[in-house]
Tab-separated table of N, CA and C in Angstrom:
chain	number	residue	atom	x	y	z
A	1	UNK	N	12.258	12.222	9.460
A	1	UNK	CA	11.793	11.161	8.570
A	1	UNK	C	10.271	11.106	8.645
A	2	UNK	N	9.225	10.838	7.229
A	2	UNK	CA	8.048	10.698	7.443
A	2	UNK	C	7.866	9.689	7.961
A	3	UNK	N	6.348	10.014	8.388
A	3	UNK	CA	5.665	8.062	8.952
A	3	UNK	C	4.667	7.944	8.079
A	4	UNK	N	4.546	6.622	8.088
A	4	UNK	CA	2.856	6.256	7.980
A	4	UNK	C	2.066	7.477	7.796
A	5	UNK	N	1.473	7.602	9.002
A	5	UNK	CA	0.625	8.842	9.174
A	5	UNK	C	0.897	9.759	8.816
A	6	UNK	N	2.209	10.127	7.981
A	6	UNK	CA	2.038	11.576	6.762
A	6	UNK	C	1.552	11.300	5.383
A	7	UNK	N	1.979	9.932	5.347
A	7	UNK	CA	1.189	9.377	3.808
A	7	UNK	C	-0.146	9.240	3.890
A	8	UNK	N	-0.809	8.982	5.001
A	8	UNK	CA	-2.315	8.505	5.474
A	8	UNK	C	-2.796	9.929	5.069
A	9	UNK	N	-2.399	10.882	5.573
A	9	UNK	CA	-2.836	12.384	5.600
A	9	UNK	C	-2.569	12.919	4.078
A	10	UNK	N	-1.782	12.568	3.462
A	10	UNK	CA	-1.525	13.067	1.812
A	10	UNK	C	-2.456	12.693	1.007
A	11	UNK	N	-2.742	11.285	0.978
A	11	UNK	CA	-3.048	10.197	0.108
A	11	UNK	C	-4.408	10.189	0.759
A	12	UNK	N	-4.801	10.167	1.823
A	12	UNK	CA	-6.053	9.605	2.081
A	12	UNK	C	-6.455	8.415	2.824
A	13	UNK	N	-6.987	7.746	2.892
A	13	UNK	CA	-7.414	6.390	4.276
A	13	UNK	C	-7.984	5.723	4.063
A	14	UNK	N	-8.903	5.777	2.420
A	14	UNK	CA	-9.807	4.994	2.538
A	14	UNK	C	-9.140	4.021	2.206
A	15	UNK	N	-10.343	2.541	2.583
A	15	UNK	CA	-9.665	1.194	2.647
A	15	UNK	C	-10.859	0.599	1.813
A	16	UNK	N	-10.201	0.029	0.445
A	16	UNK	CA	-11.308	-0.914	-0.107
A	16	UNK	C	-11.674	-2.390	0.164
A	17	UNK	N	-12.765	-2.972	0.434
A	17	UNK	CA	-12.390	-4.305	0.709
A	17	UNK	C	-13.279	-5.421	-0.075
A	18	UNK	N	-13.019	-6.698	-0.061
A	18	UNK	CA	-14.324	-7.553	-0.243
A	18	UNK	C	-14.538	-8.863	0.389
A	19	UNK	N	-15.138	-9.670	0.036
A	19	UNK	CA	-15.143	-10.651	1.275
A	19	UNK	C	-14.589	-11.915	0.384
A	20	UNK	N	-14.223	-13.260	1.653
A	20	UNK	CA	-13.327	-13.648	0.932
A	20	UNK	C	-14.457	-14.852	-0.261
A	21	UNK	N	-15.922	-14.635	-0.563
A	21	UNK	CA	-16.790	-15.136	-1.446
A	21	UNK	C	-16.877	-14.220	-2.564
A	22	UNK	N	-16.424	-12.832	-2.649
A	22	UNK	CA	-16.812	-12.440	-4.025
A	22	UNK	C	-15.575	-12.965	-4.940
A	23	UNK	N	-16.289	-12.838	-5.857
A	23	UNK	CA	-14.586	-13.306	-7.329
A	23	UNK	C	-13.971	-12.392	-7.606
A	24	UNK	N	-13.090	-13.147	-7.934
A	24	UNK	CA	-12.083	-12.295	-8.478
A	24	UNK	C	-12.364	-11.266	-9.335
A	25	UNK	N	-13.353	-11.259	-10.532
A	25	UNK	CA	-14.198	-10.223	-11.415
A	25	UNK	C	-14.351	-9.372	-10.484
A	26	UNK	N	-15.379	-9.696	-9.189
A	26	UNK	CA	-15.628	-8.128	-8.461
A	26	UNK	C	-14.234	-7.784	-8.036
A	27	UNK	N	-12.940	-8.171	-7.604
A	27	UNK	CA	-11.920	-7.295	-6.899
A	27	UNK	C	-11.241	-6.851	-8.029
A	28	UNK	N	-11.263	-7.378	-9.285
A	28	UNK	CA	-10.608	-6.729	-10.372
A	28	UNK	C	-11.574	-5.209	-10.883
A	29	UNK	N	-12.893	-5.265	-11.041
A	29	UNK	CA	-13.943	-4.158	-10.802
A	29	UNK	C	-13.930	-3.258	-10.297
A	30	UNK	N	-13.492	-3.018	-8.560
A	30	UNK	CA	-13.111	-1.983	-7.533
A	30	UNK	C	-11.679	-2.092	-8.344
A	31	UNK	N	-10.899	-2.498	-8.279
A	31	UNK	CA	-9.815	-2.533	-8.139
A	31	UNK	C	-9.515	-1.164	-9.612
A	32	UNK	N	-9.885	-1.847	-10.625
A	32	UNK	CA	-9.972	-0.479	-11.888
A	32	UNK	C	-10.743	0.694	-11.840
A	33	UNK	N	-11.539	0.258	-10.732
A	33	UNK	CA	-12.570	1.246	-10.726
A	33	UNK	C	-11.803	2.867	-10.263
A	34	UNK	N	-10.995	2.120	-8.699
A	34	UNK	CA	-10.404	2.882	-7.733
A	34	UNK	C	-8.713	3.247	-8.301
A	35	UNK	N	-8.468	2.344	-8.796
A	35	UNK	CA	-6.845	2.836	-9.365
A	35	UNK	C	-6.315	2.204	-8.334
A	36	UNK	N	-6.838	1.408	-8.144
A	36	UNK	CA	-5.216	0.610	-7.025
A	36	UNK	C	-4.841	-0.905	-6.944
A	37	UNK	N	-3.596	-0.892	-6.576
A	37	UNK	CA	-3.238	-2.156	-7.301
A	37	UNK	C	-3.185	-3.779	-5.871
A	38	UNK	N	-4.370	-3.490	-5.080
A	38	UNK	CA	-3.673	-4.393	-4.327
A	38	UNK	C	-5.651	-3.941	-3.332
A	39	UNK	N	-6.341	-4.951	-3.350
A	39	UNK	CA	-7.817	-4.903	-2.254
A	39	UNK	C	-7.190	-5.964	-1.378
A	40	UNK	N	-8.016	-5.621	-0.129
A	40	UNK	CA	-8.092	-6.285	1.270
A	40	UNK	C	-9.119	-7.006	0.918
A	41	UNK	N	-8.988	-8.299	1.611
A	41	UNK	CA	-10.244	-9.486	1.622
A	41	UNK	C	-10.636	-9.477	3.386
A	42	UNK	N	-11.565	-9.308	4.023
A	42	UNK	CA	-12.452	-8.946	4.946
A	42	UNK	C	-13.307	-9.844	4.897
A	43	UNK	N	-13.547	-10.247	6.421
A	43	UNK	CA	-14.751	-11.030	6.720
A	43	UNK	C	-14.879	-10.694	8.785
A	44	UNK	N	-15.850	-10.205	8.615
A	44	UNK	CA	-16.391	-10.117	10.156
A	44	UNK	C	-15.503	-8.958	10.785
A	45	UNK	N	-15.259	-7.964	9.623
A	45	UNK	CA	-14.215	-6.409	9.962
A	45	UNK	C	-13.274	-6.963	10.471
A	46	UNK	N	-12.023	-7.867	9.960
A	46	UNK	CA	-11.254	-8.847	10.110
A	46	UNK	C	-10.505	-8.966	8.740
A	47	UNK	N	-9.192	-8.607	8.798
A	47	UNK	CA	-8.354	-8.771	7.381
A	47	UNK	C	-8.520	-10.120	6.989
A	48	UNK	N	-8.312	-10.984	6.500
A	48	UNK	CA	-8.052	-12.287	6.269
A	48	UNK	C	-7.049	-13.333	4.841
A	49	UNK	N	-6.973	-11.565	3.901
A	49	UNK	CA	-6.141	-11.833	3.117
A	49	UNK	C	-6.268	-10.468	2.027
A	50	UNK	N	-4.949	-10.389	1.273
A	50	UNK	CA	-5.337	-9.110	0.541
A	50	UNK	C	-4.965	-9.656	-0.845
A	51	UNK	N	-5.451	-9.744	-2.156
A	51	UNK	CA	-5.316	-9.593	-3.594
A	51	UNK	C	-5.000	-8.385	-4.475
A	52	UNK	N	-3.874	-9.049	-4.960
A	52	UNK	CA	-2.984	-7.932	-5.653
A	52	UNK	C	-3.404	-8.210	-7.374
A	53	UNK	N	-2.635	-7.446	-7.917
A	53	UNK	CA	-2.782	-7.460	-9.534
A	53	UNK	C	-1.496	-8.994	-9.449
A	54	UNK	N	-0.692	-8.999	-8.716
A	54	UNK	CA	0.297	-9.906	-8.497
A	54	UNK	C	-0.160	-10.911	-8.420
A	55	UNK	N	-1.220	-11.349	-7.637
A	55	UNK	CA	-1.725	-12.625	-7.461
A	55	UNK	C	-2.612	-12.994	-8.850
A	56	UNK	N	-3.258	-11.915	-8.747
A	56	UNK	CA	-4.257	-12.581	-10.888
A	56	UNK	C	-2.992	-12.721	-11.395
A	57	UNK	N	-2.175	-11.919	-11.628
A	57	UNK	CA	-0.938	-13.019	-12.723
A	57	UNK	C	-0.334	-14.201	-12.675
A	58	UNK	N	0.138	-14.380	-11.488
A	58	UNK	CA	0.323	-15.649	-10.699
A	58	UNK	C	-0.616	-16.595	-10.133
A	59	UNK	N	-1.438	-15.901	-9.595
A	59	UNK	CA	-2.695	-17.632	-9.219
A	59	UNK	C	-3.630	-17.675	-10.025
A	60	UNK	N	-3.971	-16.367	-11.052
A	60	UNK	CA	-5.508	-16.579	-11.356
A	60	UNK	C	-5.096	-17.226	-13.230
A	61	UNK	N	-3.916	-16.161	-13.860
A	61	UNK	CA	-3.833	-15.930	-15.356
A	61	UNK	C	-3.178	-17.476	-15.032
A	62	UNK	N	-1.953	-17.512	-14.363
A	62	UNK	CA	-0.877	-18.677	-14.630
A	62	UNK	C	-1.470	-20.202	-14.933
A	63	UNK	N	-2.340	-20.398	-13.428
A	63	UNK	CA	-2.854	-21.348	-12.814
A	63	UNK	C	-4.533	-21.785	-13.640
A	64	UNK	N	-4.586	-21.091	-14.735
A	64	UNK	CA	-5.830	-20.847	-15.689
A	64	UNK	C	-6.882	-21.130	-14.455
A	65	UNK	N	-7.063	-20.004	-13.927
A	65	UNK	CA	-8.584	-20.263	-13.018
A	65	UNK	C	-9.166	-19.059	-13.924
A	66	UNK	N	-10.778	-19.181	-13.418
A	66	UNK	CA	-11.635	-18.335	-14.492
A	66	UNK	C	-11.806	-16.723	-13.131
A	67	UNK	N	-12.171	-15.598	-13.797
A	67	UNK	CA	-12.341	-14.194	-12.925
A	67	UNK	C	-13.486	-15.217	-12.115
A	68	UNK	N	-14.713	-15.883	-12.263
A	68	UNK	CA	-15.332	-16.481	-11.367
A	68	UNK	C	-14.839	-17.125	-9.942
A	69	UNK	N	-13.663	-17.606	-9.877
A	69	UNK	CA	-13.113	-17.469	-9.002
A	69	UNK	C	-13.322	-17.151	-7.605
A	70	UNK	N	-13.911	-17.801	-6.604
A	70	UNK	CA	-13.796	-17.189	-5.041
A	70	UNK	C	-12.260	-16.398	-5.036
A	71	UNK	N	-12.215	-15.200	-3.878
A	71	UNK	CA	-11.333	-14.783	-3.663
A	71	UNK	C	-10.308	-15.805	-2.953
A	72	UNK	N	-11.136	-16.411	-2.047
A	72	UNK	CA	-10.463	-17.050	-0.689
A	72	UNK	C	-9.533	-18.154	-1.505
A	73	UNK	N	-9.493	-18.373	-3.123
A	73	UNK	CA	-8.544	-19.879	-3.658
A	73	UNK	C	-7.614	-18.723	-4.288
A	74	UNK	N	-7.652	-17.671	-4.059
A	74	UNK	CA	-6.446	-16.858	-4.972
A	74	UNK	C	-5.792	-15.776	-3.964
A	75	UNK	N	-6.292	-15.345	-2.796
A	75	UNK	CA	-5.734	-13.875	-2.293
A	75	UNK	C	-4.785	-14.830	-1.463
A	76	UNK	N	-4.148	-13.845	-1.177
A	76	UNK	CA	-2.224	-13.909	-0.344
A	76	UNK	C	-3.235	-13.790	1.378
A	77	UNK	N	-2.404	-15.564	2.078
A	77	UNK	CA	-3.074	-14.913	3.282
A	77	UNK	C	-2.011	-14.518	4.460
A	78	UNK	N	-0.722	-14.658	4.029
A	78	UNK	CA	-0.112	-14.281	5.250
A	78	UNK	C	0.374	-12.442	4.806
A	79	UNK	N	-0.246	-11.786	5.318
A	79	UNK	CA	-0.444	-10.542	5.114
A	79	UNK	C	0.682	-10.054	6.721
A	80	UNK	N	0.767	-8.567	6.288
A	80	UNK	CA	2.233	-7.665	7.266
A	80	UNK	C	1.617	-6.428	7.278
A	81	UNK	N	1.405	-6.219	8.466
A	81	UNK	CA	0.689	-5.102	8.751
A	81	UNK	C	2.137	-3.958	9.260
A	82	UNK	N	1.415	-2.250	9.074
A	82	UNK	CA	2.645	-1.615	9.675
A	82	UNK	C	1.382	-0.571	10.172
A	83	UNK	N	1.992	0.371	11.576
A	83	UNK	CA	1.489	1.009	12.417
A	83	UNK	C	1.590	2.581	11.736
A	84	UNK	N	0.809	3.131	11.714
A	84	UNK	CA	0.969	4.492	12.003
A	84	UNK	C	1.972	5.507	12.067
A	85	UNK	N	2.770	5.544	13.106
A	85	UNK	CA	4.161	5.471	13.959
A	85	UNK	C	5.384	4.998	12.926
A	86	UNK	N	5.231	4.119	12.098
A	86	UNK	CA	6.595	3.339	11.927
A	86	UNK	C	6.829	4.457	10.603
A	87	UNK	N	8.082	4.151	10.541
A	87	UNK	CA	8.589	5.194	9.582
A	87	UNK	C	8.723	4.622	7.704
A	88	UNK	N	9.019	5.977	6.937
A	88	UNK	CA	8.942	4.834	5.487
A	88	UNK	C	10.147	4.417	5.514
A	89	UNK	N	11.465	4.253	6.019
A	89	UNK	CA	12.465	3.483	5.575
A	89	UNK	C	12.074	2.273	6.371
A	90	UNK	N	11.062	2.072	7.736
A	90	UNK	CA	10.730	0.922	8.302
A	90	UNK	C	10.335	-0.113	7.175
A	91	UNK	N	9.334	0.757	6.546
A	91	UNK	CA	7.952	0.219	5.595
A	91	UNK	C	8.573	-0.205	4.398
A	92	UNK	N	9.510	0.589	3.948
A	92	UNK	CA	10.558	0.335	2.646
A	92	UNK	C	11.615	-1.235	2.822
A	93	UNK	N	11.831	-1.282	3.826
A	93	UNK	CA	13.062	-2.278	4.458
A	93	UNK	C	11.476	-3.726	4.469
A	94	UNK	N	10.605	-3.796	5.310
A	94	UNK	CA	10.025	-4.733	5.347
A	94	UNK	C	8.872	-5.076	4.247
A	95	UNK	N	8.983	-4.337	3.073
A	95	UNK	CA	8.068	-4.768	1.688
A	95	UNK	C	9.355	-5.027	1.202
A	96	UNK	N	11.020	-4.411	1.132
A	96	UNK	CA	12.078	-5.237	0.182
A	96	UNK	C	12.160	-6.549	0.816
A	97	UNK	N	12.135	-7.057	2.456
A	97	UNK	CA	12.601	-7.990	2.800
A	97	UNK	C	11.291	-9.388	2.178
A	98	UNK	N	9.896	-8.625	2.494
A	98	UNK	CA	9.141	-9.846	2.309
A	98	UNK	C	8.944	-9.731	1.093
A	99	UNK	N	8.985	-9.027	-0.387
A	99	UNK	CA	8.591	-9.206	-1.429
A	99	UNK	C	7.323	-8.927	-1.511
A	100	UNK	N	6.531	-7.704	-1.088
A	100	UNK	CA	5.771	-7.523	-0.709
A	100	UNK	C	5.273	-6.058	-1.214
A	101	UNK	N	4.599	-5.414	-2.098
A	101	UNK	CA	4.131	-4.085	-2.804
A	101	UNK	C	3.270	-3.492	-1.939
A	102	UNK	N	2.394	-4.020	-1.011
A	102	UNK	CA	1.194	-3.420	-0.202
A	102	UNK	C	1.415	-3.781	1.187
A	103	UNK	N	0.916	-2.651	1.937
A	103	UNK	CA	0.919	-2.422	3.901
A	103	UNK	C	-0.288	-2.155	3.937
A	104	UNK	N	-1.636	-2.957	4.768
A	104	UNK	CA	-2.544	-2.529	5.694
A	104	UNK	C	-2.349	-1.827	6.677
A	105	UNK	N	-2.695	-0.641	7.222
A	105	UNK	CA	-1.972	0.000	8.304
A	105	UNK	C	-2.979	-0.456	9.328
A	106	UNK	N	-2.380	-0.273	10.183
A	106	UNK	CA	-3.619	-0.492	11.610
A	106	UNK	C	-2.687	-0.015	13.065
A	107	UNK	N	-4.220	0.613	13.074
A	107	UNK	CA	-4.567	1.663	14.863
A	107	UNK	C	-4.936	0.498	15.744
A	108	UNK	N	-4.799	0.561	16.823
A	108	UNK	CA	-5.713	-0.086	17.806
A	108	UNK	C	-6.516	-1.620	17.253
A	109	UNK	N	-5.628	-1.976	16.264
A	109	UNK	CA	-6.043	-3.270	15.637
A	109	UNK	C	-7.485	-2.555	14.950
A	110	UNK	N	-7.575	-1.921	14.486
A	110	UNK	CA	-8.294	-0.952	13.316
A	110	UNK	C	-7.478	-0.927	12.028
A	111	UNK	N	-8.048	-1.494	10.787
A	111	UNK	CA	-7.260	-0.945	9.295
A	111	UNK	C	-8.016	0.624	9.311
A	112	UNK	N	-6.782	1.221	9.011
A	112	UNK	CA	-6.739	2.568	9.010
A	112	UNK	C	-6.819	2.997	7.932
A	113	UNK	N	-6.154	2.310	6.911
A	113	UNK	CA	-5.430	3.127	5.434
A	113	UNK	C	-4.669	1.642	4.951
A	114	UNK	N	-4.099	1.733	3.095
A	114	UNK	CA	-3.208	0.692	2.864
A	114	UNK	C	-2.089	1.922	2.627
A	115	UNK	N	-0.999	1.468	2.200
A	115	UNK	CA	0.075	2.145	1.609
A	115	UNK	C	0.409	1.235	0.287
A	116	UNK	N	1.115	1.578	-0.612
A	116	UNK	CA	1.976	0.992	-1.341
A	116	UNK	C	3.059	1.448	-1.752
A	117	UNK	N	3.936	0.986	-2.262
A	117	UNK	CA	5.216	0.889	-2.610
A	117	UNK	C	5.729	2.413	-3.636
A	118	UNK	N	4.400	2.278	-4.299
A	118	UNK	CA	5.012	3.616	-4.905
A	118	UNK	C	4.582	5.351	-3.808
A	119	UNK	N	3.631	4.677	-2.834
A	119	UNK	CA	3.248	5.712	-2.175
A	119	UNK	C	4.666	6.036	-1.063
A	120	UNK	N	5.486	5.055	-1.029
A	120	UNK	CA	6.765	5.198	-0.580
A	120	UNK	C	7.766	5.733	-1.173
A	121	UNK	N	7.566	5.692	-2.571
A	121	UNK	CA	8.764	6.109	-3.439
A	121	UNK	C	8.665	7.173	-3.673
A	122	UNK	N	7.350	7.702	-3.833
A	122	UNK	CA	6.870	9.575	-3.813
A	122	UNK	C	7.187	9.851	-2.573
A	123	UNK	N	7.097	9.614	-1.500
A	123	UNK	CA	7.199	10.617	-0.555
A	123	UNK	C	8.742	10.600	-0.407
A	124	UNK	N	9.514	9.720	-0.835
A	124	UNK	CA	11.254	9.420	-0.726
A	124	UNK	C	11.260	10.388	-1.663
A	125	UNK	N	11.205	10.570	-2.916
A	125	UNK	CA	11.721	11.310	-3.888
A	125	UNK	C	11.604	12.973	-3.684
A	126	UNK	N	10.181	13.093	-2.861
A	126	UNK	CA	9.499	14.485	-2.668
A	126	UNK	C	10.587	14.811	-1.718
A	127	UNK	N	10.866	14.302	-0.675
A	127	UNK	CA	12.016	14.652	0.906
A	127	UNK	C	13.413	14.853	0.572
A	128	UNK	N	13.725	14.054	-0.528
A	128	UNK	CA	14.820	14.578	-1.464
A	128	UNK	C	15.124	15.791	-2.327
A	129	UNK	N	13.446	16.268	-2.300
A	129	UNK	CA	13.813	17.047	-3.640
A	129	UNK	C	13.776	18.180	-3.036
A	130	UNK	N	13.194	18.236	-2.120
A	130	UNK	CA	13.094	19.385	-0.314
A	130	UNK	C	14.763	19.435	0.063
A	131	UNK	N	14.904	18.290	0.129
A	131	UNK	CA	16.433	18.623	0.889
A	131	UNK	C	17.150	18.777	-0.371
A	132	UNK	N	17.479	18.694	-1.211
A	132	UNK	CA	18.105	19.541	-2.593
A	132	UNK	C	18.182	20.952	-2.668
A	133	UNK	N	16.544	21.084	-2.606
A	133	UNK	CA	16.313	22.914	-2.952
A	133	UNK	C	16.848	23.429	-1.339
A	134	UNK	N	17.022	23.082	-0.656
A	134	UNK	CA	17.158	23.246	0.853
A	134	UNK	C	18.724	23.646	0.206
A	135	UNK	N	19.288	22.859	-0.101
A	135	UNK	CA	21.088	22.520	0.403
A	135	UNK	C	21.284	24.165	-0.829
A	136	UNK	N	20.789	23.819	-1.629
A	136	UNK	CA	20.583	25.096	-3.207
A	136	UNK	C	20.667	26.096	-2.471
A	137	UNK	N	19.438	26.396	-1.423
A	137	UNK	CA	19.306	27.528	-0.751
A	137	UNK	C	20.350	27.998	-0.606
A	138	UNK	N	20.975	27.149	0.927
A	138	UNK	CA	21.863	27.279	1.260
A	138	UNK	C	23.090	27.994	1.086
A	139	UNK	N	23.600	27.071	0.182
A	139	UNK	CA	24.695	27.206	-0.893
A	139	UNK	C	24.511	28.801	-1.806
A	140	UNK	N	23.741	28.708	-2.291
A	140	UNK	CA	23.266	30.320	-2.757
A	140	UNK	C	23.081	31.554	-2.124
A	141	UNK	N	23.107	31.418	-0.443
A	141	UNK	CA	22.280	32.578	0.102
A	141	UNK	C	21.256	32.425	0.198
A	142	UNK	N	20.258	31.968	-0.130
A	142	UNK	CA	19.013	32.575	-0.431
A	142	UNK	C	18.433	32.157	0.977
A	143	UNK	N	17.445	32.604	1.468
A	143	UNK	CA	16.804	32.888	2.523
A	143	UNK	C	17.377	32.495	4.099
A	144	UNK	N	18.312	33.089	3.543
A	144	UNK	CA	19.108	33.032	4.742
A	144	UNK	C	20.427	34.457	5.528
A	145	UNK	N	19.837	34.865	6.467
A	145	UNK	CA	21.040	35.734	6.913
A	145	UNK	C	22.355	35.711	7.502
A	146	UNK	N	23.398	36.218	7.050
A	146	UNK	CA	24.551	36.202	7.056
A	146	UNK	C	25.379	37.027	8.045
């Protein structure tokens, strides 16, 4: 089974962040800029909350607040971190249980990398499609002696 740390290594590590005084305009900014659907809010190299495209629909569009907006009246603060180590059906099981699209990963209480949900569903679909052509092999002969 993959971990964490094979998606970290596929995908990459970097971690975008902003603090919890810029607005919402700047995390929507990175956020299109970079293609991803979910920034960390940071203060003193310290998570403190992360903003999703989920939350502008729900706290920012719903709740008519303006992109001016501090982060700190709109980002999600009880945030779920996953390790390195833990596996994606770990990571899969605890974003279905909390309702939850995005993982901060963290080393040594270090953010390492985020993950998301679809970065789970590619590497599920890819391990499937390995063990398919695998079983094909198999079943066919093919690289295999008899």
């Amino acid at each position: 089974m993959k971990t964490v740390s094979d998606i970290l290594k596929s995908k990459g590590n970097a971690v975008y962040s902003i603090t919890p005084n810029n607005t919402v305009l700047d995390a929507l900014k990175i956020m299109a800029e970079k293609g991803i659907g979910a920034i960390l809010v940071m203060e003193g190299g310290e998570v403190c909350g992360i903003f999703s495209e989920r939350d502008y629909a729900r706290r920012v569009i719903l709740q008519r607040k303006t992109e001016a907006t501090p982060i700190r009246e709109v980002m999600t603060e009880d945030i779920y971190f996953v390790h390195p180590e833990q596996t994606v059906d770990e990571c899969m099981a605890q974003m279905t249980d909390k309702h939850i699209r995005h993982l901060p990963v963290v080393e040594d209480e270090v953010v390492v990398g985020v993950i998301s949900i679809g970065d789970l569903v590619k590497t599920i679909t890819e391990d499937q499609a390995d063990l398919i052509r695998n079983l094909e092999d198999y079943i066919m002969g093919r690289g295999y002696n008899h």
